[in-house]
Amino acid sequence: MTSRDRIKAIRNQPRTMEEKRTLRKIVDKEKSKQSHRILELDCCAQCLNSVLRAYRRSKNSLSEFLSYISPWQKTLKVIGGKFGTSVLSYFNFLRWLLKFNIFSFIVNFSFIVIPQLTVAERNTLQFTGWEILTGTDYFRDTVMFYGFYTNSTIQHGSSGAAYNMQLAYIFTIGVSFVICFFSLLFSMAKYFRNNFINPHIYSRGIAKLIFCWDFTVTHERAVKLKQKNLSTEIRENLSEICQENAKSTFSQQLTRFSAHMATLIVSTGVAIACCVAVYYLAEHNSEFLRKHPNHGAVLLLPFLVSCINLAVPRFYSMFGLVERYETPRHEVYIVLIRNIFLKISIIGILCYYWLNIVALSGEECWETLIGQEIYRLLLMDFVFSLADSFLGEFLRRIIGMQFITSLGLQEFDIARNVLELIYAQTLVWIGIFFCPLLPFIQMIALFIMFYAKNISLMMNFQPPSKAWRASQMMTFFIFLLFFPSFTGVLCTLAITIWRLKPSADCGPFRGLPFFINTIYSWIDTLSKRPTYLWVVWIYRNLIGSVHFFFILTLIVLIITYLYWQIIEGRKIMIRLLHEQIINEGKDKMFLIEKLIKLQDVEKRANPSSLILEGREMEQKGPLHLGEHDAMPDLRFRRSVQEDNSKV
């Protein structure tokens, strides 16, 4: 109660004056205690609200700052507005890989390269320039390759901390791969959640396209970019609706299936022939290098592999003229699968050559030789990609615009360009053990490649003739990067660490029977120290136990299956809700049409009542318009009730 209400309530009670005064004092005292409590609670609530408000503001400011410093944000908006989300997905994937390699470079440089530089001797070899392409001579005795690193414990001064280079080398690369593994899983889950389970996909974003104009956009270039984005999204939505409604006959389906089978046989034969050629050249590569000991001879194998990776995917892209897929998304998926089969097969043959021929040939420091070959492959692939962007695509534009005008400008081949990125990243992951600075080379290559592809895209390409939404493309790209690329790399490195013998005269693992023995000796050392017995228990019962990984894999598969079933159920529910919304709209349209028909029937049956209603409206004025507007609704309800009673 308020103070006035309390006084009135006490006055109305049948008590003496003394009792009323005592009662009033007691009530005022209790009210003062409650007010103090309320003030304390209000202070706590205000403090909590201020902390939450400060957290939200800091979070928003941090997200704005990260988006501001995010590389190529404005360029990506321009690409998405002009060429759509399908082409934009390639550049988003390239930027994602750049961040990935920046992290790998920072980890390797901090824990492997910097400690080695503190004890490294001066390189006395002469730098000629050929080393940039071949990775030999001067670069051989640098921190670039495995053979330069020491196997001793680094310690500066008698009281300084000891740094075991063997453990640092293997643990840094192992932790880097573990973080890459979880990053790939997290990225796949994130893009899957945003693109597959988002109800916006099923509603097609019509409300967004109609009501999303931002009137705070006043700059002329920003307005034009916004208009391009809206028009591109409308085209993508319309193309999806048309593809859903399109139906093909049985003869068309049979013809398309025959074309698919024929192209599958041809593409498989071409891939097998390319793999045989690479295997034959790799097997005789050592003998060829002995007969031709010059700088250009070591580039023969990378040159042949890069030519195959450049020519064969273009040949695969021509199959689209015969297959004629119903949706461009299906065409991109099929071309991606063909290219990944080709490139992963070539990488598998090269890994077999490195681990079974080079590693067992007795060559001095075979780890450095493998690192040099991977470096040459990566660099040659980058040179071919640049040449294709600035020369091949430019010549194709000249031919299409000047000589054969029926061809016109070409469209951006997403599948071929994405597979180039996946192929290069696979080489980086394989070579990171033999060449720790390989992520730095890939980081520079990706940075240059973004600008090269952007310039070539704006000059030599046209927007896709069939607009289509590429919401699931990033998920598919990362999945291909995870399997088979990343999983294949893990298998290759596992064979290297567990089965191969290190070189006796170079590298941090010299003199050991296997690379993994450095972990075994470290565990044996820790087992003699009581304070580190928990580390030994974790290694022997978890990391080194086959049963633990079997149970863990089984649990992961069960959880994945359950989540997959939950996602499928949510998809079905979203479709049902979408259909329910459509049916409710149809019901409303039906009721409105019936109401209009009943009103027309009443107007025709009682024309005099309309005249009387008009006169009454003129007499009543605007205050009674609501009652008049409600009359048709009441008449409609009565007619419906009469119809129901008749039924």
XYZ file of C-alpha atoms in Angstrom:
647
model
C 0.000 0.000 0.000
C 0.935 3.620 -0.387
C 1.331 5.755 2.718
C -2.099 7.368 2.216
C -3.838 3.998 1.813
C -2.114 2.656 4.921
C -3.295 5.638 6.981
C -6.878 5.193 5.728
C -6.856 1.480 6.527
C -5.600 2.078 10.064
C -8.171 4.829 10.664
C -11.042 2.607 9.606
C -10.154 -0.102 12.101
C -12.222 -0.236 15.364
C -9.281 0.394 17.707
C -8.251 2.968 20.235
C -6.013 5.866 19.331
C -3.055 4.356 21.159
C -3.420 1.040 19.342
C -3.673 2.800 15.992
C -0.473 4.763 16.690
C 1.370 1.578 17.734
C 0.094 -0.256 14.671
C 1.174 2.591 12.399
C 4.706 2.558 13.873
C 4.979 -1.206 13.353
C 3.793 -0.969 9.736
C 6.136 1.935 8.954
C 9.035 0.034 10.470
C 8.317 -3.072 8.386
C 7.902 -0.959 5.255
C 11.247 0.724 5.835
C 12.953 -2.714 6.105
C 11.307 -3.863 2.882
C 12.359 -0.680 1.099
C 15.982 -1.264 2.158
C 15.830 -4.814 0.825
C 14.283 -3.615 -2.423
C 17.001 -0.996 -2.765
C 19.704 -3.639 -2.218
C 18.095 -5.931 -4.777
C 17.734 -3.028 -7.189
C 21.419 -2.203 -6.778
C 22.421 -5.826 -7.447
C 20.109 -5.999 -10.452
C 21.467 -2.719 -11.798
C 25.054 -3.919 -11.362
C 24.244 -7.187 -13.102
C 22.463 -5.367 -15.928
C 25.375 -2.954 -16.323
C 27.823 -5.872 -16.505
C 25.669 -7.652 -19.103
C 25.288 -4.440 -21.070
C 29.038 -3.863 -21.030
C 29.605 -7.472 -22.145
C 27.173 -7.084 -25.056
C 28.773 -3.803 -26.095
C 32.280 -5.266 -25.948
C 31.129 -8.339 -27.882
C 29.488 -6.202 -30.577
C 32.493 -3.905 -30.815
C 34.827 -6.915 -31.053
C 32.735 -8.500 -33.823
C 32.667 -5.166 -35.674
C 36.437 -4.831 -35.292
C 37.038 -8.388 -36.523
C 34.763 -7.844 -39.514
C 36.567 -4.570 -40.206
C 40.037 -6.124 -40.141
C 38.870 -9.254 -41.956
C 40.747 -9.332 -45.266
C 38.978 -8.501 -48.529
C 35.561 -7.859 -46.933
C 34.601 -5.174 -49.460
C 35.992 -7.171 -52.392
C 33.927 -10.207 -51.417
C 30.772 -8.092 -51.313
C 31.460 -6.854 -54.841
C 32.073 -10.405 -56.093
C 28.909 -11.700 -54.436
C 26.816 -8.857 -55.844
C 28.042 -9.319 -59.419
C 28.605 -13.073 -59.719
C 26.394 -14.570 -57.008
C 27.045 -16.881 -54.079
C 28.358 -19.723 -56.252
C 31.488 -17.828 -57.339
C 31.728 -16.148 -53.948
C 32.056 -19.566 -52.269
C 35.446 -20.113 -53.980
C 36.870 -16.850 -52.623
C 35.459 -17.531 -49.158
C 37.147 -20.931 -49.223
C 40.438 -19.346 -50.310
C 40.273 -16.844 -47.439
C 39.473 -19.635 -44.987
C 42.540 -21.584 -46.159
C 44.696 -18.474 -45.792
C 43.697 -18.132 -42.125
C 44.370 -21.838 -41.679
C 47.927 -21.558 -43.022
C 48.648 -18.406 -41.021
C 47.888 -20.348 -37.841
C 50.079 -23.305 -38.916
C 52.955 -20.986 -39.790
C 52.783 -19.179 -36.433
C 52.834 -22.481 -34.510
C 55.755 -23.971 -36.481
C 57.752 -20.758 -36.501
C 57.344 -20.231 -32.751
C 58.221 -23.716 -31.495
C 60.509 -25.150 -34.206
C 62.153 -22.432 -36.303
C 62.973 -19.842 -33.624
C 64.732 -22.327 -31.270
C 66.766 -23.661 -34.203
C 67.765 -20.146 -35.308
C 69.278 -19.494 -31.883
C 71.893 -22.253 -32.432
C 72.131 -22.226 -36.234
C 75.473 -21.742 -37.939
C 75.999 -19.299 -40.767
C 75.247 -20.601 -44.251
C 78.390 -20.363 -46.402
C 76.797 -21.463 -49.707
C 76.277 -18.940 -52.494
C 72.777 -17.899 -53.466
C 72.283 -18.020 -57.264
C 68.516 -17.605 -57.708
C 67.762 -21.100 -58.976
C 67.111 -22.120 -55.384
C 63.756 -20.329 -55.448
C 62.489 -22.804 -58.042
C 64.403 -25.933 -57.079
C 64.836 -25.608 -53.308
C 68.354 -27.055 -53.552
C 71.901 -25.828 -52.773
C 71.536 -22.700 -50.614
C 68.078 -23.573 -49.268
C 69.219 -27.079 -48.341
C 71.190 -25.759 -45.348
C 68.488 -23.486 -43.952
C 65.542 -23.857 -41.569
C 63.386 -24.490 -44.633
C 64.038 -28.249 -44.632
C 64.186 -31.103 -42.147
C 67.893 -31.926 -42.497
C 69.090 -28.614 -41.060
C 67.569 -29.133 -37.588
C 69.660 -30.400 -34.709
C 68.984 -33.447 -32.566
C 70.586 -32.053 -29.418
C 68.946 -30.346 -26.476
C 69.132 -26.561 -26.820
C 70.295 -24.798 -23.653
C 71.692 -21.268 -23.327
C 73.858 -21.012 -20.253
C 74.265 -23.447 -17.415
C 71.143 -22.195 -15.618
C 68.948 -21.872 -18.701
C 66.001 -24.130 -19.448
C 66.661 -27.143 -21.677
C 64.727 -27.422 -24.948
C 64.518 -30.915 -26.438
C 64.406 -30.415 -30.212
C 63.191 -33.943 -30.949
C 60.159 -33.623 -28.684
C 59.500 -30.054 -29.837
C 59.555 -31.088 -33.501
C 57.217 -34.055 -33.218
C 54.876 -32.492 -30.627
C 54.533 -29.206 -32.519
C 53.563 -30.940 -35.735
C 51.292 -33.352 -33.847
C 49.487 -30.583 -31.963
C 49.185 -28.598 -35.193
C 47.466 -31.538 -36.888
C 45.176 -32.135 -33.903
C 44.083 -28.495 -33.951
C 43.586 -28.698 -37.727
C 41.448 -31.808 -37.214
C 39.145 -30.134 -34.722
C 39.068 -26.921 -36.753
C 37.891 -28.834 -39.807
C 35.202 -30.602 -37.776
C 34.057 -27.362 -36.170
C 33.976 -25.534 -39.513
C 31.977 -28.330 -41.151
C 29.493 -28.323 -38.275
C 29.233 -24.532 -38.335
C 28.572 -24.241 -42.076
C 26.264 -27.260 -41.971
C 24.205 -25.669 -39.213
C 24.040 -22.304 -40.968
C 23.224 -23.674 -44.424
C 21.349 -26.956 -44.025
C 19.263 -26.502 -40.881
C 18.376 -22.874 -41.482
C 14.620 -22.414 -42.095
C 15.476 -19.529 -44.409
C 16.331 -22.107 -47.093
C 12.823 -23.526 -47.084
C 11.097 -20.144 -46.974
C 13.367 -18.986 -49.843
C 13.840 -15.630 -48.107
C 10.979 -13.920 -49.952
C 10.207 -11.652 -47.006
C 13.871 -10.681 -46.827
C 14.001 -9.797 -50.512
C 10.849 -7.667 -50.290
C 11.406 -5.857 -46.999
C 15.175 -5.809 -46.555
C 16.133 -2.453 -48.090
C 18.306 -0.450 -45.728
C 17.443 3.231 -46.052
C 20.602 4.229 -44.188
C 22.575 3.274 -47.322
C 23.021 6.599 -49.101
C 26.342 6.291 -50.934
C 25.865 5.782 -54.674
C 28.279 2.841 -55.020
C 26.818 1.158 -51.940
C 23.293 1.573 -53.334
C 24.285 0.019 -56.663
C 26.015 -2.882 -54.891
C 22.905 -3.435 -52.761
C 20.726 -3.466 -55.888
C 23.016 -6.037 -57.536
C 22.875 -8.234 -54.440
C 19.072 -8.114 -54.361
C 18.736 -8.852 -58.078
C 21.171 -11.768 -57.798
C 19.267 -13.235 -54.841
C 15.957 -12.894 -56.714
C 17.449 -14.716 -59.718
C 18.759 -17.483 -57.448
C 15.350 -17.926 -55.790
C 13.529 -17.985 -59.109
C 15.977 -20.515 -60.548
C 15.455 -22.816 -57.550
C 11.676 -22.595 -57.950
C 11.951 -23.355 -61.674
C 14.258 -26.325 -61.004
C 11.826 -27.753 -58.461
C 8.945 -27.524 -60.894
C 10.879 -28.856 -63.905
C 10.182 -32.486 -64.814
C 11.874 -34.563 -67.496
C 10.438 -37.454 -69.499
C 11.640 -41.052 -69.354
C 13.480 -40.768 -72.677
C 15.309 -37.673 -71.483
C 16.296 -39.413 -68.255
C 17.537 -42.463 -70.185
C 19.591 -40.296 -72.552
C 21.083 -38.374 -69.652
C 21.941 -41.589 -67.785
C 23.696 -42.998 -70.870
C 25.709 -39.795 -71.241
C 26.689 -39.939 -67.568
C 27.881 -43.524 -67.843
C 29.903 -42.771 -70.975
C 31.599 -39.754 -69.397
C 32.277 -41.783 -66.239
C 34.094 -44.460 -68.243
C 36.096 -41.878 -70.211
C 37.048 -39.846 -67.129
C 38.119 -42.970 -65.226
C 40.263 -44.122 -68.174
C 41.929 -40.709 -68.462
C 42.660 -40.641 -64.716
C 44.201 -44.131 -64.815
C 46.367 -43.175 -67.800
C 47.618 -40.036 -66.034
C 48.421 -42.016 -62.876
C 50.381 -44.599 -64.891
C 52.376 -41.818 -66.574
C 53.187 -40.185 -63.223
C 54.207 -43.521 -61.691
C 56.472 -44.394 -64.624
C 58.195 -41.000 -64.526
C 58.551 -41.062 -60.724
C 60.060 -44.564 -60.790
C 62.746 -43.501 -63.264
C 63.218 -40.030 -61.804
C 66.285 -40.902 -59.708
C 68.082 -42.468 -62.658
C 67.196 -39.501 -64.848
C 68.617 -37.058 -62.272
C 71.902 -38.990 -62.133
C 72.305 -38.720 -65.908
C 71.300 -35.029 -66.020
C 72.762 -33.292 -62.939
C 71.478 -29.782 -63.740
C 68.923 -27.437 -62.201
C 66.263 -27.924 -64.861
C 66.177 -31.718 -64.586
C 64.657 -31.678 -61.089
C 61.692 -29.699 -62.446
C 60.635 -32.396 -64.929
C 58.383 -34.352 -62.557
C 56.663 -31.238 -61.101
C 56.228 -29.887 -64.634
C 54.493 -33.049 -65.855
C 52.229 -33.236 -62.778
C 51.262 -29.562 -63.135
C 50.492 -30.036 -66.842
C 48.170 -32.944 -65.979
C 46.487 -30.927 -63.231
C 45.943 -28.051 -65.645
C 44.808 -29.895 -68.775
C 42.729 -32.825 -67.503
C 40.286 -30.781 -65.338
C 39.593 -28.560 -68.362
C 38.869 -31.708 -70.350
C 36.491 -32.835 -67.600
C 34.686 -29.479 -67.729
C 33.832 -30.113 -71.400
C 31.708 -33.109 -70.376
C 29.043 -30.682 -69.220
C 28.137 -30.032 -72.867
C 27.148 -33.706 -73.209
C 25.739 -34.490 -69.778
C 23.496 -31.420 -69.355
C 22.703 -31.657 -65.675
C 19.374 -30.435 -64.379
C 20.976 -28.117 -61.817
C 24.384 -26.394 -61.893
C 24.976 -27.583 -58.321
C 24.922 -31.228 -59.427
C 27.361 -30.459 -62.222
C 29.788 -28.818 -59.791
C 29.539 -31.783 -57.422
C 30.227 -34.349 -60.169
C 33.190 -32.396 -61.572
C 34.579 -31.996 -58.050
C 34.394 -35.738 -57.449
C 36.146 -36.490 -60.768
C 38.907 -33.984 -60.102
C 39.432 -35.088 -56.516
C 39.748 -38.695 -57.707
C 42.393 -37.640 -60.236
C 44.450 -35.425 -57.941
C 44.293 -37.630 -54.872
C 45.351 -40.608 -57.025
C 48.361 -38.650 -58.282
C 49.281 -37.607 -54.736
C 48.886 -41.223 -53.578
C 51.273 -42.446 -56.276
C 53.798 -39.756 -55.339
C 53.532 -40.710 -51.660
C 54.138 -44.343 -52.581
C 57.201 -43.250 -54.568
C 58.546 -41.135 -51.698
C 57.963 -43.638 -48.888
C 58.893 -46.844 -50.715
C 61.568 -45.763 -53.201
C 63.173 -42.531 -51.970
C 63.060 -43.414 -48.256
C 64.476 -46.913 -48.810
C 67.025 -46.007 -51.473
C 69.787 -45.225 -48.965
C 70.078 -41.617 -50.096
C 71.711 -39.238 -47.654
C 69.017 -37.262 -45.822
C 66.034 -38.595 -47.775
C 63.675 -36.417 -45.684
C 65.159 -33.270 -47.200
C 64.853 -34.756 -50.708
C 61.130 -35.386 -50.143
C 60.709 -31.875 -48.743
C 62.423 -30.401 -51.808
C 60.190 -32.352 -54.212
C 57.033 -31.261 -52.388
C 58.302 -27.672 -52.424
C 58.868 -27.880 -56.189
C 55.424 -29.397 -56.766
C 53.744 -26.649 -54.749
C 55.694 -23.868 -56.419
C 55.170 -25.259 -59.933
C 51.437 -25.609 -59.294
C 51.338 -21.958 -58.174
C 53.209 -20.804 -61.305
C 50.840 -22.749 -63.563
C 47.811 -21.309 -61.783
C 49.114 -17.759 -62.239
C 49.916 -18.414 -65.905
C 46.464 -19.859 -66.440
C 44.826 -16.819 -64.782
C 46.761 -14.153 -66.672
C 47.370 -15.908 -70.009
C 44.958 -18.803 -70.551
C 41.815 -17.051 -69.352
C 42.822 -13.824 -71.115
C 43.346 -15.679 -74.418
C 39.982 -17.383 -73.971
C 38.378 -13.953 -73.561
C 40.073 -12.649 -76.742
C 38.927 -15.708 -78.706
C 35.362 -15.456 -77.423
C 35.059 -11.712 -78.051
C 37.068 -11.219 -81.247
C 37.315 -14.446 -83.292
C 34.508 -16.819 -82.285
C 31.814 -14.491 -80.981
C 29.353 -17.349 -80.531
C 31.402 -18.547 -77.562
C 31.227 -15.233 -75.716
C 32.747 -14.790 -72.291
C 33.329 -17.926 -70.247
C 31.880 -18.678 -66.832
C 34.013 -19.192 -63.740
C 34.818 -22.885 -63.260
C 34.266 -23.354 -59.536
C 35.098 -27.058 -59.382
C 38.465 -26.787 -61.126
C 39.624 -23.774 -59.099
C 38.520 -25.251 -55.784
C 40.358 -28.503 -56.502
C 43.536 -26.523 -57.143
C 43.270 -25.140 -53.616
C 42.571 -28.569 -52.097
C 45.467 -30.135 -54.028
C 47.908 -27.444 -52.862
C 46.744 -27.696 -49.253
C 47.164 -31.478 -49.320
C 50.760 -31.045 -50.464
C 51.350 -28.561 -47.640
C 50.052 -30.998 -45.030
C 52.200 -33.837 -46.375
C 55.312 -31.677 -46.594
C 54.980 -29.921 -43.238
C 56.976 -32.732 -41.583
C 59.807 -32.477 -44.132
C 59.589 -28.713 -44.695
C 58.257 -26.863 -41.602
C 58.053 -23.493 -43.396
C 55.826 -24.815 -46.171
C 52.694 -23.103 -44.672
C 54.504 -19.778 -45.111
C 55.008 -20.514 -48.828
C 51.347 -21.474 -49.162
C 50.292 -18.351 -47.275
C 52.115 -16.100 -49.766
C 50.758 -18.113 -52.709
C 47.152 -17.815 -51.499
C 47.531 -14.094 -50.882
C 48.783 -13.515 -54.430
C 46.256 -15.957 -55.895
C 43.314 -14.049 -54.427
C 44.234 -10.851 -56.242
C 45.117 -12.706 -59.450
C 41.792 -14.562 -59.500
C 39.876 -11.408 -58.615
C 41.433 -9.417 -61.481
C 40.894 -12.279 -63.928
C 37.294 -12.725 -62.750
C 36.408 -9.081 -63.339
C 38.122 -8.949 -66.740
C 37.597 -12.345 -68.362
C 34.389 -13.856 -66.965
C 30.676 -13.250 -67.047
C 28.102 -13.970 -64.297
C 26.653 -17.503 -64.344
C 23.928 -17.914 -66.964
C 21.984 -20.108 -64.521
C 21.861 -18.472 -61.126
C 21.818 -20.927 -58.247
C 22.210 -20.735 -54.508
C 25.522 -22.126 -53.240
C 24.637 -22.253 -49.550
C 25.970 -25.806 -49.100
C 29.152 -25.381 -51.147
C 31.454 -24.348 -48.281
C 30.360 -27.406 -46.303
C 31.128 -29.650 -49.273
C 34.504 -27.979 -49.895
C 35.603 -28.459 -46.282
C 34.330 -32.041 -46.336
C 36.497 -32.774 -49.398
C 39.408 -31.116 -47.629
C 38.796 -33.344 -44.608
C 38.114 -36.537 -46.528
C 40.044 -37.794 -48.422
C 42.767 -35.098 -48.220
C 43.350 -34.664 -44.487
C 42.675 -38.295 -43.583
C 45.043 -39.456 -46.352
C 47.741 -37.119 -45.045
C 47.327 -38.535 -41.534
C 47.791 -42.074 -42.881
C 50.922 -41.029 -44.806
C 52.504 -39.335 -41.799
C 51.563 -42.264 -39.550
C 53.440 -44.639 -41.872
C 56.402 -42.238 -41.907
C 56.605 -41.908 -38.134
C 55.888 -45.520 -37.162
C 57.457 -47.546 -40.014
C 60.365 -45.654 -41.602
C 63.894 -45.284 -40.314
C 65.255 -41.725 -40.075
C 68.442 -40.665 -41.810
C 71.606 -41.350 -39.848
C 73.401 -38.056 -40.545
C 70.768 -35.306 -40.593
C 67.633 -34.083 -38.907
C 66.441 -34.058 -35.288
C 65.752 -37.824 -35.263
C 69.145 -39.023 -36.528
C 70.393 -42.234 -34.965
C 66.928 -43.518 -33.955
C 65.457 -46.766 -35.360
C 62.065 -45.057 -35.892
C 60.727 -41.536 -35.482
C 58.286 -42.663 -32.774
C 61.129 -43.880 -30.534
C 61.628 -40.362 -29.259
C 58.161 -40.587 -27.654
C 58.946 -44.010 -26.189
C 62.173 -42.792 -24.615
C 60.428 -39.716 -23.225
C 57.716 -41.876 -21.614
C 60.372 -44.129 -20.104
C 62.082 -41.077 -18.618
C 58.802 -39.782 -17.135
C 57.977 -43.203 -15.647
C 60.997 -42.832 -13.351
C 59.649 -39.576 -11.914
C 56.724 -39.994 -9.471
C 55.279 -36.550 -10.186
C 54.729 -37.388 -13.873
C 53.168 -40.823 -13.508
C 49.763 -39.432 -14.552
C 51.216 -38.499 -17.963
C 52.525 -42.045 -18.347
C 49.111 -43.466 -17.384
C 47.327 -41.253 -19.931
C 49.704 -42.293 -22.685
C 49.603 -46.028 -21.958
C 45.856 -46.306 -21.272
C 44.444 -43.684 -23.641
C 46.800 -42.467 -26.368
C 48.676 -45.727 -26.813
C 45.665 -48.007 -26.375
C 43.928 -49.447 -29.420
C 40.832 -50.352 -27.392
C 40.366 -46.741 -26.276
C 40.398 -45.456 -29.851
C 38.034 -48.236 -30.928
C 35.534 -47.328 -28.188
C 35.969 -43.617 -28.926
C 35.328 -44.182 -32.631
C 32.238 -46.231 -31.846
C 30.871 -43.505 -29.561
C 31.555 -40.828 -32.176
C 29.758 -42.863 -34.853
C 26.735 -43.385 -32.576
C 26.556 -39.688 -31.707
C 26.946 -38.757 -35.367
C 24.117 -41.106 -36.334
C 21.843 -39.691 -33.622
C 22.556 -36.129 -34.681
C 21.964 -37.072 -38.289
C 18.557 -38.498 -37.371
C 17.710 -35.373 -35.372
C 18.684 -33.179 -38.309
C 16.584 -35.242 -40.714
C 13.614 -34.949 -38.357
C 14.065 -31.171 -38.154
C 14.229 -30.941 -41.922
C 10.962 -32.871 -42.238
C 9.331 -30.674 -39.584
C 10.473 -27.498 -41.341
C 9.034 -28.746 -44.639
C 5.733 -29.636 -42.961
C 5.515 -26.216 -41.318
C 6.296 -24.573 -44.626
C 3.533 -26.555 -46.323
C 1.173 -25.696 -43.468
C 1.860 -21.984 -43.932
C 1.140 -22.306 -47.646
C -2.114 -24.199 -46.975
C -3.240 -21.592 -44.437
C -2.671 -18.890 -47.015
C -4.770 -20.834 -49.522
C -7.549 -21.231 -46.908
C -7.568 -17.501 -46.268
C -7.786 -16.777 -49.989
C -10.692 -19.240 -50.284
C -12.591 -17.603 -47.397
C -12.024 -14.133 -48.811
C -13.355 -15.207 -52.228
C -16.436 -16.783 -50.619
C -17.075 -13.634 -48.583
C -16.888 -11.512 -51.728
C -19.331 -13.821 -53.543
C -21.836 -13.681 -50.663
C -21.625 -9.896 -50.607
C -22.274 -9.767 -54.361
C -25.292 -12.084 -53.963
C -26.744 -9.889 -51.204
C -26.221 -6.751 -53.288
C -28.079 -8.281 -56.218
C -30.904 -9.655 -54.034
C -31.568 -6.471 -51.966
C -30.632 -3.375 -53.941
C -33.012 -1.239 -51.800
C -31.146 -2.197 -48.609
C -27.959 -0.760 -50.076
C -29.715 2.587 -50.623
C -31.025 2.571 -47.031
C -27.598 1.651 -45.702
C -26.046 4.483 -47.665
C -28.536 6.978 -46.222
C -27.941 5.661 -42.699
C -24.216 6.020 -43.182
C -24.612 9.615 -44.257
C -26.763 10.313 -41.182
C -24.528 8.479 -38.680
C -21.275 9.997 -39.898
C -17.750 8.714 -39.562
C -18.123 7.597 -35.927
C -20.230 4.584 -36.927
C -18.112 3.352 -39.800
C -16.687 0.511 -37.696
C -20.180 -0.907 -37.084
C -20.957 -0.758 -40.806
C -17.697 -2.497 -41.661
C -18.523 -5.261 -39.214
C -21.928 -5.985 -40.812
C -20.653 -8.060 -43.780
C -18.639 -10.183 -41.420
C -21.763 -10.838 -39.286
C -23.810 -11.633 -42.375
C -21.116 -14.002 -43.574
C -21.102 -15.791 -40.225
C -24.915 -16.109 -40.293
C -24.837 -17.504 -43.832
C -22.203 -20.023 -42.821
C -24.288 -21.069 -39.816
C -27.376 -21.445 -42.019
C -25.402 -23.571 -44.475
C -24.147 -25.760 -41.649
C -27.686 -26.222 -40.260
C -28.954 -27.209 -43.720
C -26.180 -29.740 -44.047
